[in-house]
mmCIF file of C-alpha atoms in Angstrom:
data_model
loop_
_atom_site.group_PDB
_atom_site.id
_atom_site.type_symbol
_atom_site.label_atom_id
_atom_site.label_comp_id
_atom_site.label_asym_id
_atom_site.label_seq_id
_atom_site.Cartn_x
_atom_site.Cartn_y
_atom_site.Cartn_z
ATOM 1 C CA UNK A 71 -16.682 200.123 -29.325
ATOM 2 C CA UNK A 72 -13.560 202.609 -29.758
ATOM 3 C CA UNK A 73 -11.195 199.561 -29.715
ATOM 4 C CA UNK A 74 -13.386 197.509 -31.932
ATOM 5 C CA UNK A 75 -13.415 200.270 -34.780
ATOM 6 C CA UNK A 76 -9.692 200.618 -34.391
ATOM 7 C CA UNK A 77 -9.395 196.677 -35.384
ATOM 8 C CA UNK A 78 -11.700 196.726 -37.986
ATOM 9 C CA UNK A 79 -9.808 199.625 -39.561
ATOM 10 C CA UNK A 80 -6.673 197.198 -39.191
ATOM 11 C CA UNK A 81 -8.034 194.384 -40.621
ATOM 12 C CA UNK A 82 -9.434 196.196 -43.618
ATOM 13 C CA UNK A 83 -6.247 198.008 -44.027
ATOM 14 C CA UNK A 84 -4.041 194.773 -43.777
ATOM 15 C CA UNK A 85 -6.434 192.700 -45.491
ATOM 16 C CA UNK A 86 -6.620 194.826 -48.538
ATOM 17 C CA UNK A 87 -2.756 196.453 -48.742
ATOM 18 C CA UNK A 88 -0.741 193.460 -47.277
ATOM 19 C CA UNK A 89 -2.370 189.995 -47.197
ATOM 20 C CA UNK A 90 -4.071 189.826 -50.554
ATOM 21 C CA UNK A 91 -0.805 191.641 -52.207
ATOM 22 C CA UNK A 92 1.428 189.161 -50.880
ATOM 23 C CA UNK A 93 -0.507 185.964 -50.315
ATOM 24 C CA UNK A 94 -3.748 185.994 -52.552
ATOM 25 C CA UNK A 95 -7.268 185.186 -51.619
ATOM 26 C CA UNK A 96 -6.990 181.893 -52.047
ATOM 27 C CA UNK A 97 -3.946 181.439 -49.457
ATOM 28 C CA UNK A 98 -5.553 183.810 -47.125
ATOM 29 C CA UNK A 99 -8.498 181.274 -47.129
ATOM 30 C CA UNK A 100 -6.389 178.567 -46.475
ATOM 31 C CA UNK A 101 -4.251 180.020 -44.018
ATOM 32 C CA UNK A 102 -7.603 181.076 -41.763
ATOM 33 C CA UNK A 103 -8.575 177.307 -42.150
ATOM 34 C CA UNK A 104 -5.445 176.193 -40.594
ATOM 35 C CA UNK A 105 -5.279 178.739 -37.787
ATOM 36 C CA UNK A 106 -9.058 177.903 -36.863
ATOM 37 C CA UNK A 107 -8.035 173.794 -36.576
ATOM 38 C CA UNK A 108 -4.568 174.931 -34.999
ATOM 39 C CA UNK A 109 -6.564 176.687 -32.267
ATOM 40 C CA UNK A 110 -9.027 173.566 -31.889
ATOM 41 C CA UNK A 111 -6.014 171.156 -31.623
ATOM 42 C CA UNK A 112 -4.233 173.250 -29.057
ATOM 43 C CA UNK A 113 -7.140 173.350 -27.380
ATOM 44 C CA UNK A 114 -7.489 169.821 -27.098
ATOM 45 C CA UNK A 115 -3.674 169.141 -26.763
ATOM 46 C CA UNK A 116 -3.152 171.533 -23.887
ATOM 47 C CA UNK A 117 -6.548 171.713 -21.826
ATOM 48 C CA UNK A 118 -7.893 168.288 -22.528
ATOM 49 C CA UNK A 119 -4.404 166.532 -22.453
ATOM 50 C CA UNK A 120 -5.072 164.683 -25.869
ATOM 51 C CA UNK A 121 -1.586 164.829 -27.542
ATOM 52 C CA UNK A 122 -2.786 162.912 -30.337
ATOM 53 C CA UNK A 123 -5.178 165.498 -31.738
ATOM 54 C CA UNK A 124 -1.907 166.993 -32.901
ATOM 55 C CA UNK A 125 -1.843 164.424 -35.859
ATOM 56 C CA UNK A 126 -4.852 166.066 -37.299
ATOM 57 C CA UNK A 127 -2.727 168.665 -38.689
ATOM 58 C CA UNK A 128 -0.472 166.657 -40.596
ATOM 59 C CA UNK A 129 -2.666 166.009 -43.648
ATOM 60 C CA UNK A 130 -2.698 169.981 -44.126
ATOM 61 C CA UNK A 131 0.955 169.690 -45.191
ATOM 62 C CA UNK A 132 -0.025 167.455 -48.282
ATOM 63 C CA UNK A 133 -2.831 169.840 -49.647
ATOM 64 C CA UNK A 134 -0.813 172.888 -49.216
ATOM 65 C CA UNK A 135 -2.566 175.031 -52.286
ATOM 66 C CA UNK A 136 0.062 175.968 -55.258
ATOM 67 C CA UNK A 137 -0.529 177.129 -58.694
ATOM 68 C CA UNK A 138 -0.668 174.469 -60.677
ATOM 69 C CA UNK A 139 1.100 174.481 -64.574
ATOM 70 C CA UNK A 140 -1.950 173.847 -66.890
ATOM 71 C CA UNK A 141 -0.995 171.625 -69.680
ATOM 72 C CA UNK A 142 -3.946 169.651 -70.930
ATOM 73 C CA UNK A 143 -5.509 168.568 -74.483
ATOM 74 C CA UNK A 144 -9.220 169.309 -75.062
ATOM 75 C CA UNK A 145 -11.259 166.832 -76.512
ATOM 76 C CA UNK A 146 -11.008 168.381 -80.214
ATOM 77 C CA UNK A 147 -7.320 167.977 -79.931
ATOM 78 C CA UNK A 148 -6.231 171.408 -79.304
ATOM 79 C CA UNK A 149 -3.208 171.962 -76.498
ATOM 80 C CA UNK A 150 -3.657 174.565 -73.691
ATOM 81 C CA UNK A 151 -0.876 175.751 -71.765
ATOM 82 C CA UNK A 152 -0.510 178.599 -69.548
ATOM 83 C CA UNK A 153 2.951 179.585 -69.873
ATOM 84 C CA UNK A 154 2.812 182.497 -67.632
ATOM 85 C CA UNK A 155 0.943 183.949 -64.594
ATOM 86 C CA UNK A 156 1.684 186.814 -62.529
ATOM 87 C CA UNK A 157 -0.436 188.316 -59.677
ATOM 88 C CA UNK A 158 -0.136 191.684 -59.461
ATOM 89 C CA UNK A 159 -1.662 194.613 -57.406
ATOM 90 C CA UNK A 160 -4.224 195.071 -59.822
ATOM 91 C CA UNK A 161 -4.837 191.770 -61.478
ATOM 92 C CA UNK A 162 -4.229 188.242 -62.290
ATOM 93 C CA UNK A 163 -2.314 188.301 -65.448
ATOM 94 C CA UNK A 164 -2.006 185.020 -67.421
ATOM 95 C CA UNK A 165 -0.512 184.160 -70.724
ATOM 96 C CA UNK A 166 -2.145 180.949 -72.331
ATOM 97 C CA UNK A 167 -0.873 179.253 -75.347
ATOM 98 C CA UNK A 168 -3.444 177.632 -77.843
ATOM 99 C CA UNK A 169 -2.308 174.890 -80.415
ATOM 100 C CA UNK A 170 -3.896 172.583 -83.120
ATOM 101 C CA UNK A 171 -1.736 171.204 -85.728
ATOM 102 C CA UNK A 172 0.206 173.886 -87.548
ATOM 103 C CA UNK A 173 -2.049 176.883 -85.744
ATOM 104 C CA UNK A 174 -0.562 178.481 -82.646
ATOM 105 C CA UNK A 175 -2.346 181.172 -80.725
ATOM 106 C CA UNK A 176 -1.477 183.375 -77.531
ATOM 107 C CA UNK A 177 -3.817 184.782 -75.594
ATOM 108 C CA UNK A 178 -3.294 187.331 -72.773
ATOM 109 C CA UNK A 179 -5.981 187.471 -70.142
ATOM 110 C CA UNK A 180 -6.277 189.801 -67.032
ATOM 111 C CA UNK A 181 -8.746 188.328 -64.192
ATOM 112 C CA UNK A 182 -10.404 186.067 -66.457
ATOM 113 C CA UNK A 183 -11.334 188.236 -69.059
ATOM 114 C CA UNK A 184 -9.169 187.966 -72.739
ATOM 115 C CA UNK A 185 -7.702 191.156 -73.607
ATOM 116 C CA UNK A 186 -5.410 190.391 -76.453
ATOM 117 C CA UNK A 187 -4.376 187.673 -78.917
ATOM 118 C CA UNK A 188 -2.027 186.840 -81.621
ATOM 119 C CA UNK A 189 -1.351 184.021 -84.460
ATOM 120 C CA UNK A 190 2.193 182.789 -83.022
ATOM 121 C CA UNK A 191 3.304 182.010 -86.686
ATOM 122 C CA UNK A 192 2.846 185.685 -87.848
ATOM 123 C CA UNK A 193 2.747 187.401 -85.045
ATOM 124 C CA UNK A 194 -0.457 189.435 -86.393
ATOM 125 C CA UNK A 195 -3.457 190.139 -83.834
ATOM 126 C CA UNK A 196 -6.369 187.787 -84.322
ATOM 127 C CA UNK A 197 -8.886 190.300 -82.617
ATOM 128 C CA UNK A 198 -10.763 192.922 -85.286
ATOM 129 C CA UNK A 199 -10.682 196.011 -82.713
ATOM 130 C CA UNK A 200 -6.889 196.026 -83.048
ATOM 131 C CA UNK A 201 -7.054 196.795 -86.494
ATOM 132 C CA UNK A 202 -10.161 198.946 -86.391
ATOM 133 C CA UNK A 203 -9.128 201.635 -83.970
ATOM 134 C CA UNK A 204 -5.515 202.627 -85.192
ATOM 135 C CA UNK A 205 -6.524 202.470 -89.067
ATOM 136 C CA UNK A 206 -9.862 204.611 -88.740
ATOM 137 C CA UNK A 207 -8.040 207.202 -86.367
ATOM 138 C CA UNK A 208 -5.207 207.586 -88.986
ATOM 139 C CA UNK A 209 -7.802 207.690 -91.772
ATOM 140 C CA UNK A 210 -9.383 210.667 -89.761
ATOM 141 C CA UNK A 211 -6.124 212.384 -89.284
ATOM 142 C CA UNK A 212 -3.568 210.788 -91.669
ATOM 143 C CA UNK A 213 -1.172 213.928 -90.525
ATOM 144 C CA UNK A 214 -0.746 212.675 -87.079
ATOM 145 C CA UNK A 215 2.211 211.831 -85.625
ATOM 146 C CA UNK A 216 1.616 211.254 -82.323
ATOM 147 C CA UNK A 217 -0.404 208.885 -80.193
ATOM 148 C CA UNK A 218 -0.875 208.172 -76.405
ATOM 149 C CA UNK A 219 -2.141 204.818 -75.728
ATOM 150 C CA UNK A 220 -3.836 204.619 -72.384
ATOM 151 C CA UNK A 221 -3.781 200.765 -71.633
ATOM 152 C CA UNK A 222 -1.121 198.238 -73.182
ATOM 153 C CA UNK A 223 -2.446 194.755 -73.257
ATOM 154 C CA UNK A 224 -0.370 192.736 -75.173
ATOM 155 C CA UNK A 225 0.424 195.959 -77.293
ATOM 156 C CA UNK A 226 -1.062 194.994 -80.536
ATOM 157 C CA UNK A 227 -2.681 198.481 -80.680
ATOM 158 C CA UNK A 228 0.741 200.310 -80.812
ATOM 159 C CA UNK A 229 2.399 197.750 -82.504
ATOM 160 C CA UNK A 230 0.021 198.685 -85.568
ATOM 161 C CA UNK A 231 0.414 202.506 -84.734
ATOM 162 C CA UNK A 232 4.327 202.289 -84.940
ATOM 163 C CA UNK A 233 4.156 200.318 -88.024
ATOM 164 C CA UNK A 234 3.007 203.644 -89.725
ATOM 165 C CA UNK A 235 5.468 205.508 -88.618
ATOM 166 C CA UNK A 236 3.120 207.096 -85.380
ATOM 167 C CA UNK A 237 5.288 207.856 -82.142
ATOM 168 C CA UNK A 238 3.355 206.116 -79.356
ATOM 169 C CA UNK A 239 3.489 206.896 -75.845
ATOM 170 C CA UNK A 240 2.038 203.701 -73.489
ATOM 171 C CA UNK A 241 0.496 204.110 -70.327
ATOM 172 C CA UNK A 242 -0.597 201.293 -67.838
ATOM 173 C CA UNK A 243 -1.006 201.227 -64.028
ATOM 174 C CA UNK A 244 0.216 197.467 -63.935
ATOM 175 C CA UNK A 245 3.930 197.285 -64.614
ATOM 176 C CA UNK A 246 2.954 193.359 -64.756
ATOM 177 C CA UNK A 247 1.256 193.816 -67.662
ATOM 178 C CA UNK A 248 4.713 195.814 -69.185
ATOM 179 C CA UNK A 249 6.733 192.990 -68.453
ATOM 180 C CA UNK A 250 4.501 190.288 -69.669
ATOM 181 C CA UNK A 251 4.148 192.478 -73.050
ATOM 182 C CA UNK A 252 7.664 192.512 -73.597
ATOM 183 C CA UNK A 253 8.438 189.308 -72.691
ATOM 184 C CA UNK A 254 5.923 186.873 -74.384
ATOM 185 C CA UNK A 255 4.182 188.896 -77.196
ATOM 186 C CA UNK A 256 7.447 190.812 -78.109
ATOM 187 C CA UNK A 257 6.411 194.572 -77.443
ATOM 188 C CA UNK A 258 8.977 197.190 -78.293
ATOM 189 C CA UNK A 259 8.305 200.799 -77.965
ATOM 190 C CA UNK A 260 8.912 203.743 -79.973
ATOM 191 C CA UNK A 261 7.948 206.077 -77.062
ATOM 192 C CA UNK A 262 7.553 206.396 -73.625
ATOM 193 C CA UNK A 263 6.507 203.528 -71.387
ATOM 194 C CA UNK A 264 4.605 205.262 -68.620
ATOM 195 C CA UNK A 265 3.516 203.165 -65.214
ATOM 196 C CA UNK A 266 0.887 205.615 -63.974
ATOM 197 C CA UNK A 267 -2.704 205.929 -63.569
ATOM 198 C CA UNK A 268 -4.339 207.145 -66.653
ATOM 199 C CA UNK A 269 -6.572 210.043 -65.085
ATOM 200 C CA UNK A 270 -3.378 211.392 -63.037
ATOM 201 C CA UNK A 271 -1.298 211.520 -66.044
ATOM 202 C CA UNK A 272 -4.102 213.115 -68.168
ATOM 203 C CA UNK A 273 -4.279 215.768 -65.659
ATOM 204 C CA UNK A 274 -0.500 216.537 -65.536
ATOM 205 C CA UNK A 275 1.102 215.660 -68.947
ATOM 206 C CA UNK A 276 1.859 219.026 -70.985
ATOM 207 C CA UNK A 277 2.117 217.044 -73.836
ATOM 208 C CA UNK A 278 -0.560 217.484 -76.965
ATOM 209 C CA UNK A 279 -1.341 214.146 -79.056
ATOM 210 C CA UNK A 280 -2.783 213.698 -82.467
ATOM 211 C CA UNK A 281 -4.604 210.494 -81.171
ATOM 212 C CA UNK A 282 -5.668 209.157 -77.615
ATOM 213 C CA UNK A 283 -6.509 205.727 -77.527
ATOM 214 C CA UNK A 284 -8.246 204.291 -74.451
ATOM 215 C CA UNK A 285 -8.030 200.373 -73.935
ATOM 216 C CA UNK A 286 -8.387 200.454 -70.176
ATOM 217 C CA UNK A 287 -10.292 197.793 -68.696
ATOM 218 C CA UNK A 288 -10.751 196.183 -65.184
ATOM 219 C CA UNK A 289 -12.392 192.634 -65.724
ATOM 220 C CA UNK A 290 -14.698 193.331 -68.371
ATOM 221 C CA UNK A 291 -15.584 196.902 -67.800
ATOM 222 C CA UNK A 292 -14.021 199.817 -68.301
ATOM 223 C CA UNK A 293 -12.651 202.317 -64.823
ATOM 224 C CA UNK A 294 -15.484 204.475 -63.974
ATOM 225 C CA UNK A 295 -13.470 207.154 -63.530
ATOM 226 C CA UNK A 296 -12.341 207.174 -67.142
ATOM 227 C CA UNK A 297 -15.554 207.433 -68.685
ATOM 228 C CA UNK A 298 -16.985 210.353 -66.732
ATOM 229 C CA UNK A 299 -17.323 213.801 -68.125
ATOM 230 C CA UNK A 300 -14.248 214.855 -66.300
ATOM 231 C CA UNK A 301 -12.142 212.345 -68.038
ATOM 232 C CA UNK A 302 -13.590 213.256 -71.300
ATOM 233 C CA UNK A 303 -12.444 216.969 -70.537
ATOM 234 C CA UNK A 304 -8.994 216.156 -69.807
ATOM 235 C CA UNK A 305 -8.645 214.069 -72.979
ATOM 236 C CA UNK A 306 -10.020 216.777 -75.384
ATOM 237 C CA UNK A 307 -7.321 219.149 -73.617
ATOM 238 C CA UNK A 308 -4.731 216.489 -74.377
ATOM 239 C CA UNK A 309 -5.389 216.351 -78.223
ATOM 240 C CA UNK A 310 -4.267 218.469 -80.786
ATOM 241 C CA UNK A 311 -6.999 220.519 -82.865
ATOM 242 C CA UNK A 312 -7.504 217.682 -85.263
ATOM 243 C CA UNK A 313 -6.796 214.959 -82.446
ATOM 244 C CA UNK A 314 -9.029 212.183 -82.197
ATOM 245 C CA UNK A 315 -10.255 209.701 -79.277
ATOM 246 C CA UNK A 316 -10.786 206.052 -79.788
ATOM 247 C CA UNK A 317 -11.916 203.266 -77.526
ATOM 248 C CA UNK A 318 -13.368 200.016 -77.890
ATOM 249 C CA UNK A 319 -16.598 198.792 -75.336
ATOM 250 C CA UNK A 320 -18.707 196.094 -74.915
ATOM 251 C CA UNK A 321 -22.297 197.344 -75.810
ATOM 252 C CA UNK A 322 -25.394 196.950 -77.185
ATOM 253 C CA UNK A 323 -27.399 198.626 -79.553
ATOM 254 C CA UNK A 324 -30.751 196.730 -79.214
ATOM 255 C CA UNK A 325 -33.446 197.397 -76.644
ATOM 256 C CA UNK A 326 -30.577 197.096 -73.654
ATOM 257 C CA UNK A 327 -28.589 200.007 -74.776
ATOM 258 C CA UNK A 328 -28.920 202.452 -71.839
ATOM 259 C CA UNK A 329 -25.038 202.122 -70.890
ATOM 260 C CA UNK A 330 -23.847 202.577 -74.571
ATOM 261 C CA UNK A 331 -26.387 205.706 -74.868
ATOM 262 C CA UNK A 332 -25.048 207.092 -71.455
ATOM 263 C CA UNK A 333 -21.184 206.711 -72.512
ATOM 264 C CA UNK A 334 -22.073 208.422 -76.057
ATOM 265 C CA UNK A 335 -24.241 211.198 -74.361
ATOM 266 C CA UNK A 336 -21.559 211.998 -72.116
ATOM 267 C CA UNK A 337 -18.880 212.205 -74.963
ATOM 268 C CA UNK A 338 -21.496 214.655 -76.847
ATOM 269 C CA UNK A 339 -21.037 217.169 -73.980
ATOM 270 C CA UNK A 340 -17.406 217.558 -75.089
ATOM 271 C CA UNK A 341 -16.926 216.563 -78.669
ATOM 272 C CA UNK A 342 -18.354 218.255 -81.384
ATOM 273 C CA UNK A 343 -18.791 214.524 -83.275
ATOM 274 C CA UNK A 344 -19.018 210.913 -81.665
ATOM 275 C CA UNK A 345 -18.845 208.022 -84.452
ATOM 276 C CA UNK A 346 -19.774 204.392 -83.364
ATOM 277 C CA UNK A 347 -18.924 201.681 -85.702
ATOM 278 C CA UNK A 348 -20.349 198.216 -84.237
ATOM 279 C CA UNK A 349 -17.817 195.409 -84.742
ATOM 280 C CA UNK A 350 -20.914 192.671 -85.624
ATOM 281 C CA UNK A 351 -24.047 192.949 -87.714
ATOM 282 C CA UNK A 352 -26.149 195.210 -85.732
ATOM 283 C CA UNK A 353 -29.550 194.003 -88.221
ATOM 284 C CA UNK A 354 -28.677 190.497 -87.251
ATOM 285 C CA UNK A 355 -29.692 188.485 -84.000
ATOM 286 C CA UNK A 356 -26.640 189.743 -82.197
ATOM 287 C CA UNK A 357 -27.601 192.820 -80.355
ATOM 288 C CA UNK A 358 -24.630 193.076 -78.138
ATOM 289 C CA UNK A 359 -20.635 193.249 -78.735
ATOM 290 C CA UNK A 360 -17.631 195.415 -79.276
ATOM 291 C CA UNK A 361 -18.299 198.843 -80.422
ATOM 292 C CA UNK A 362 -15.535 201.079 -81.465
ATOM 293 C CA UNK A 363 -15.931 204.645 -80.652
ATOM 294 C CA UNK A 364 -14.578 207.705 -82.297
ATOM 295 C CA UNK A 365 -14.850 211.573 -80.764
ATOM 296 C CA UNK A 366 -13.372 214.736 -82.265
ATOM 297 C CA UNK A 367 -13.980 218.373 -82.810
ATOM 298 C CA UNK A 368 -14.673 220.153 -85.846
ATOM 299 C CA UNK A 369 -16.064 218.904 -89.116
ATOM 300 C CA UNK A 370 -17.380 215.543 -89.463
ATOM 301 C CA UNK A 371 -15.044 213.137 -91.224
ATOM 302 C CA UNK A 372 -15.824 210.008 -93.764
ATOM 303 C CA UNK A 373 -14.098 206.724 -93.623
ATOM 304 C CA UNK A 374 -13.474 205.309 -96.906
ATOM 305 C CA UNK A 375 -15.373 202.096 -97.559
ATOM 306 C CA UNK A 376 -12.037 200.243 -99.133
ATOM 307 C CA UNK A 377 -10.022 201.864 -96.078
ATOM 308 C CA UNK A 378 -8.655 198.222 -95.038
ATOM 309 C CA UNK A 379 -7.931 197.015 -99.016
ATOM 310 C CA UNK A 380 -4.453 197.111 -98.828
ATOM 311 C CA UNK A 381 -4.074 196.356 -94.996
ATOM 312 C CA UNK A 382 -2.259 193.108 -93.800
ATOM 313 C CA UNK A 383 -4.474 191.697 -91.198
ATOM 314 C CA UNK A 384 -5.007 188.235 -89.529
ATOM 315 C CA UNK A 385 -7.523 185.724 -91.812
ATOM 316 C CA UNK A 386 -9.764 185.323 -88.466
ATOM 317 C CA UNK A 387 -10.478 189.080 -89.006
ATOM 318 C CA UNK A 388 -10.429 189.690 -93.020
ATOM 319 C CA UNK A 389 -13.821 189.635 -93.289
#
């Protein structure tokens, strides 16, 4: 019993920290299948004296799995190209280009979820939340000069902060995301680039920020340890007196709103004000979508209705 337990522990550790990290799940399944075939072939060859069984192994070399380069044209004429793919310890990072006539966009996806997208011709983001988050917080605190960005993506949000003269420290746990953002999205940082877990950094940093933007996603959800009461208290301690925390989340304002309400209620235990701005029409048929959340202390702050009148945004999100 003790020996089998030790074997289970070693197998779990080796799989999680060695095999998956260096081989990937697909390669592991293929190698296990090859191993099973090899054992059966060795049995027939060595004990049943049927050497011809070795021939069974030969086709395996023709079907060895590889990451195919995807370059195809869809039915509507759009060309899809996977220009980069990097499997890191934290996710499957891909850069995908879409082109149709003069239109060209590039998207960053992590574990199958699209995180960022830009127009290749102008370099501007094609997603509305990347404009809403930085411009709202800078309108609420126009004197702010320092920002902590938790989660990099393609660097669209830090780029807007930097264009407005805000020094932005960017943190991401995955060094592969920094490499991809710099190489394929022309990300350049005017502050510090930090490879670290967000909550660990919040515990240890002595610096105070005017803005803290939380844009960390694992798949289509935020890591739970960054949405807890303790995490929000750490962010509050990292902010200046007029500082603002902002993040984007997938949520609902309709009947199925338990998750959204739970996060907002947790925030209200830490901050005096919690404002939510749905990036969709809550009175229409769509009850679920992107919601921008802003939390801060002190008096309530009002956003101007013409806030984006002088903001250069992409035509995809201009409305």
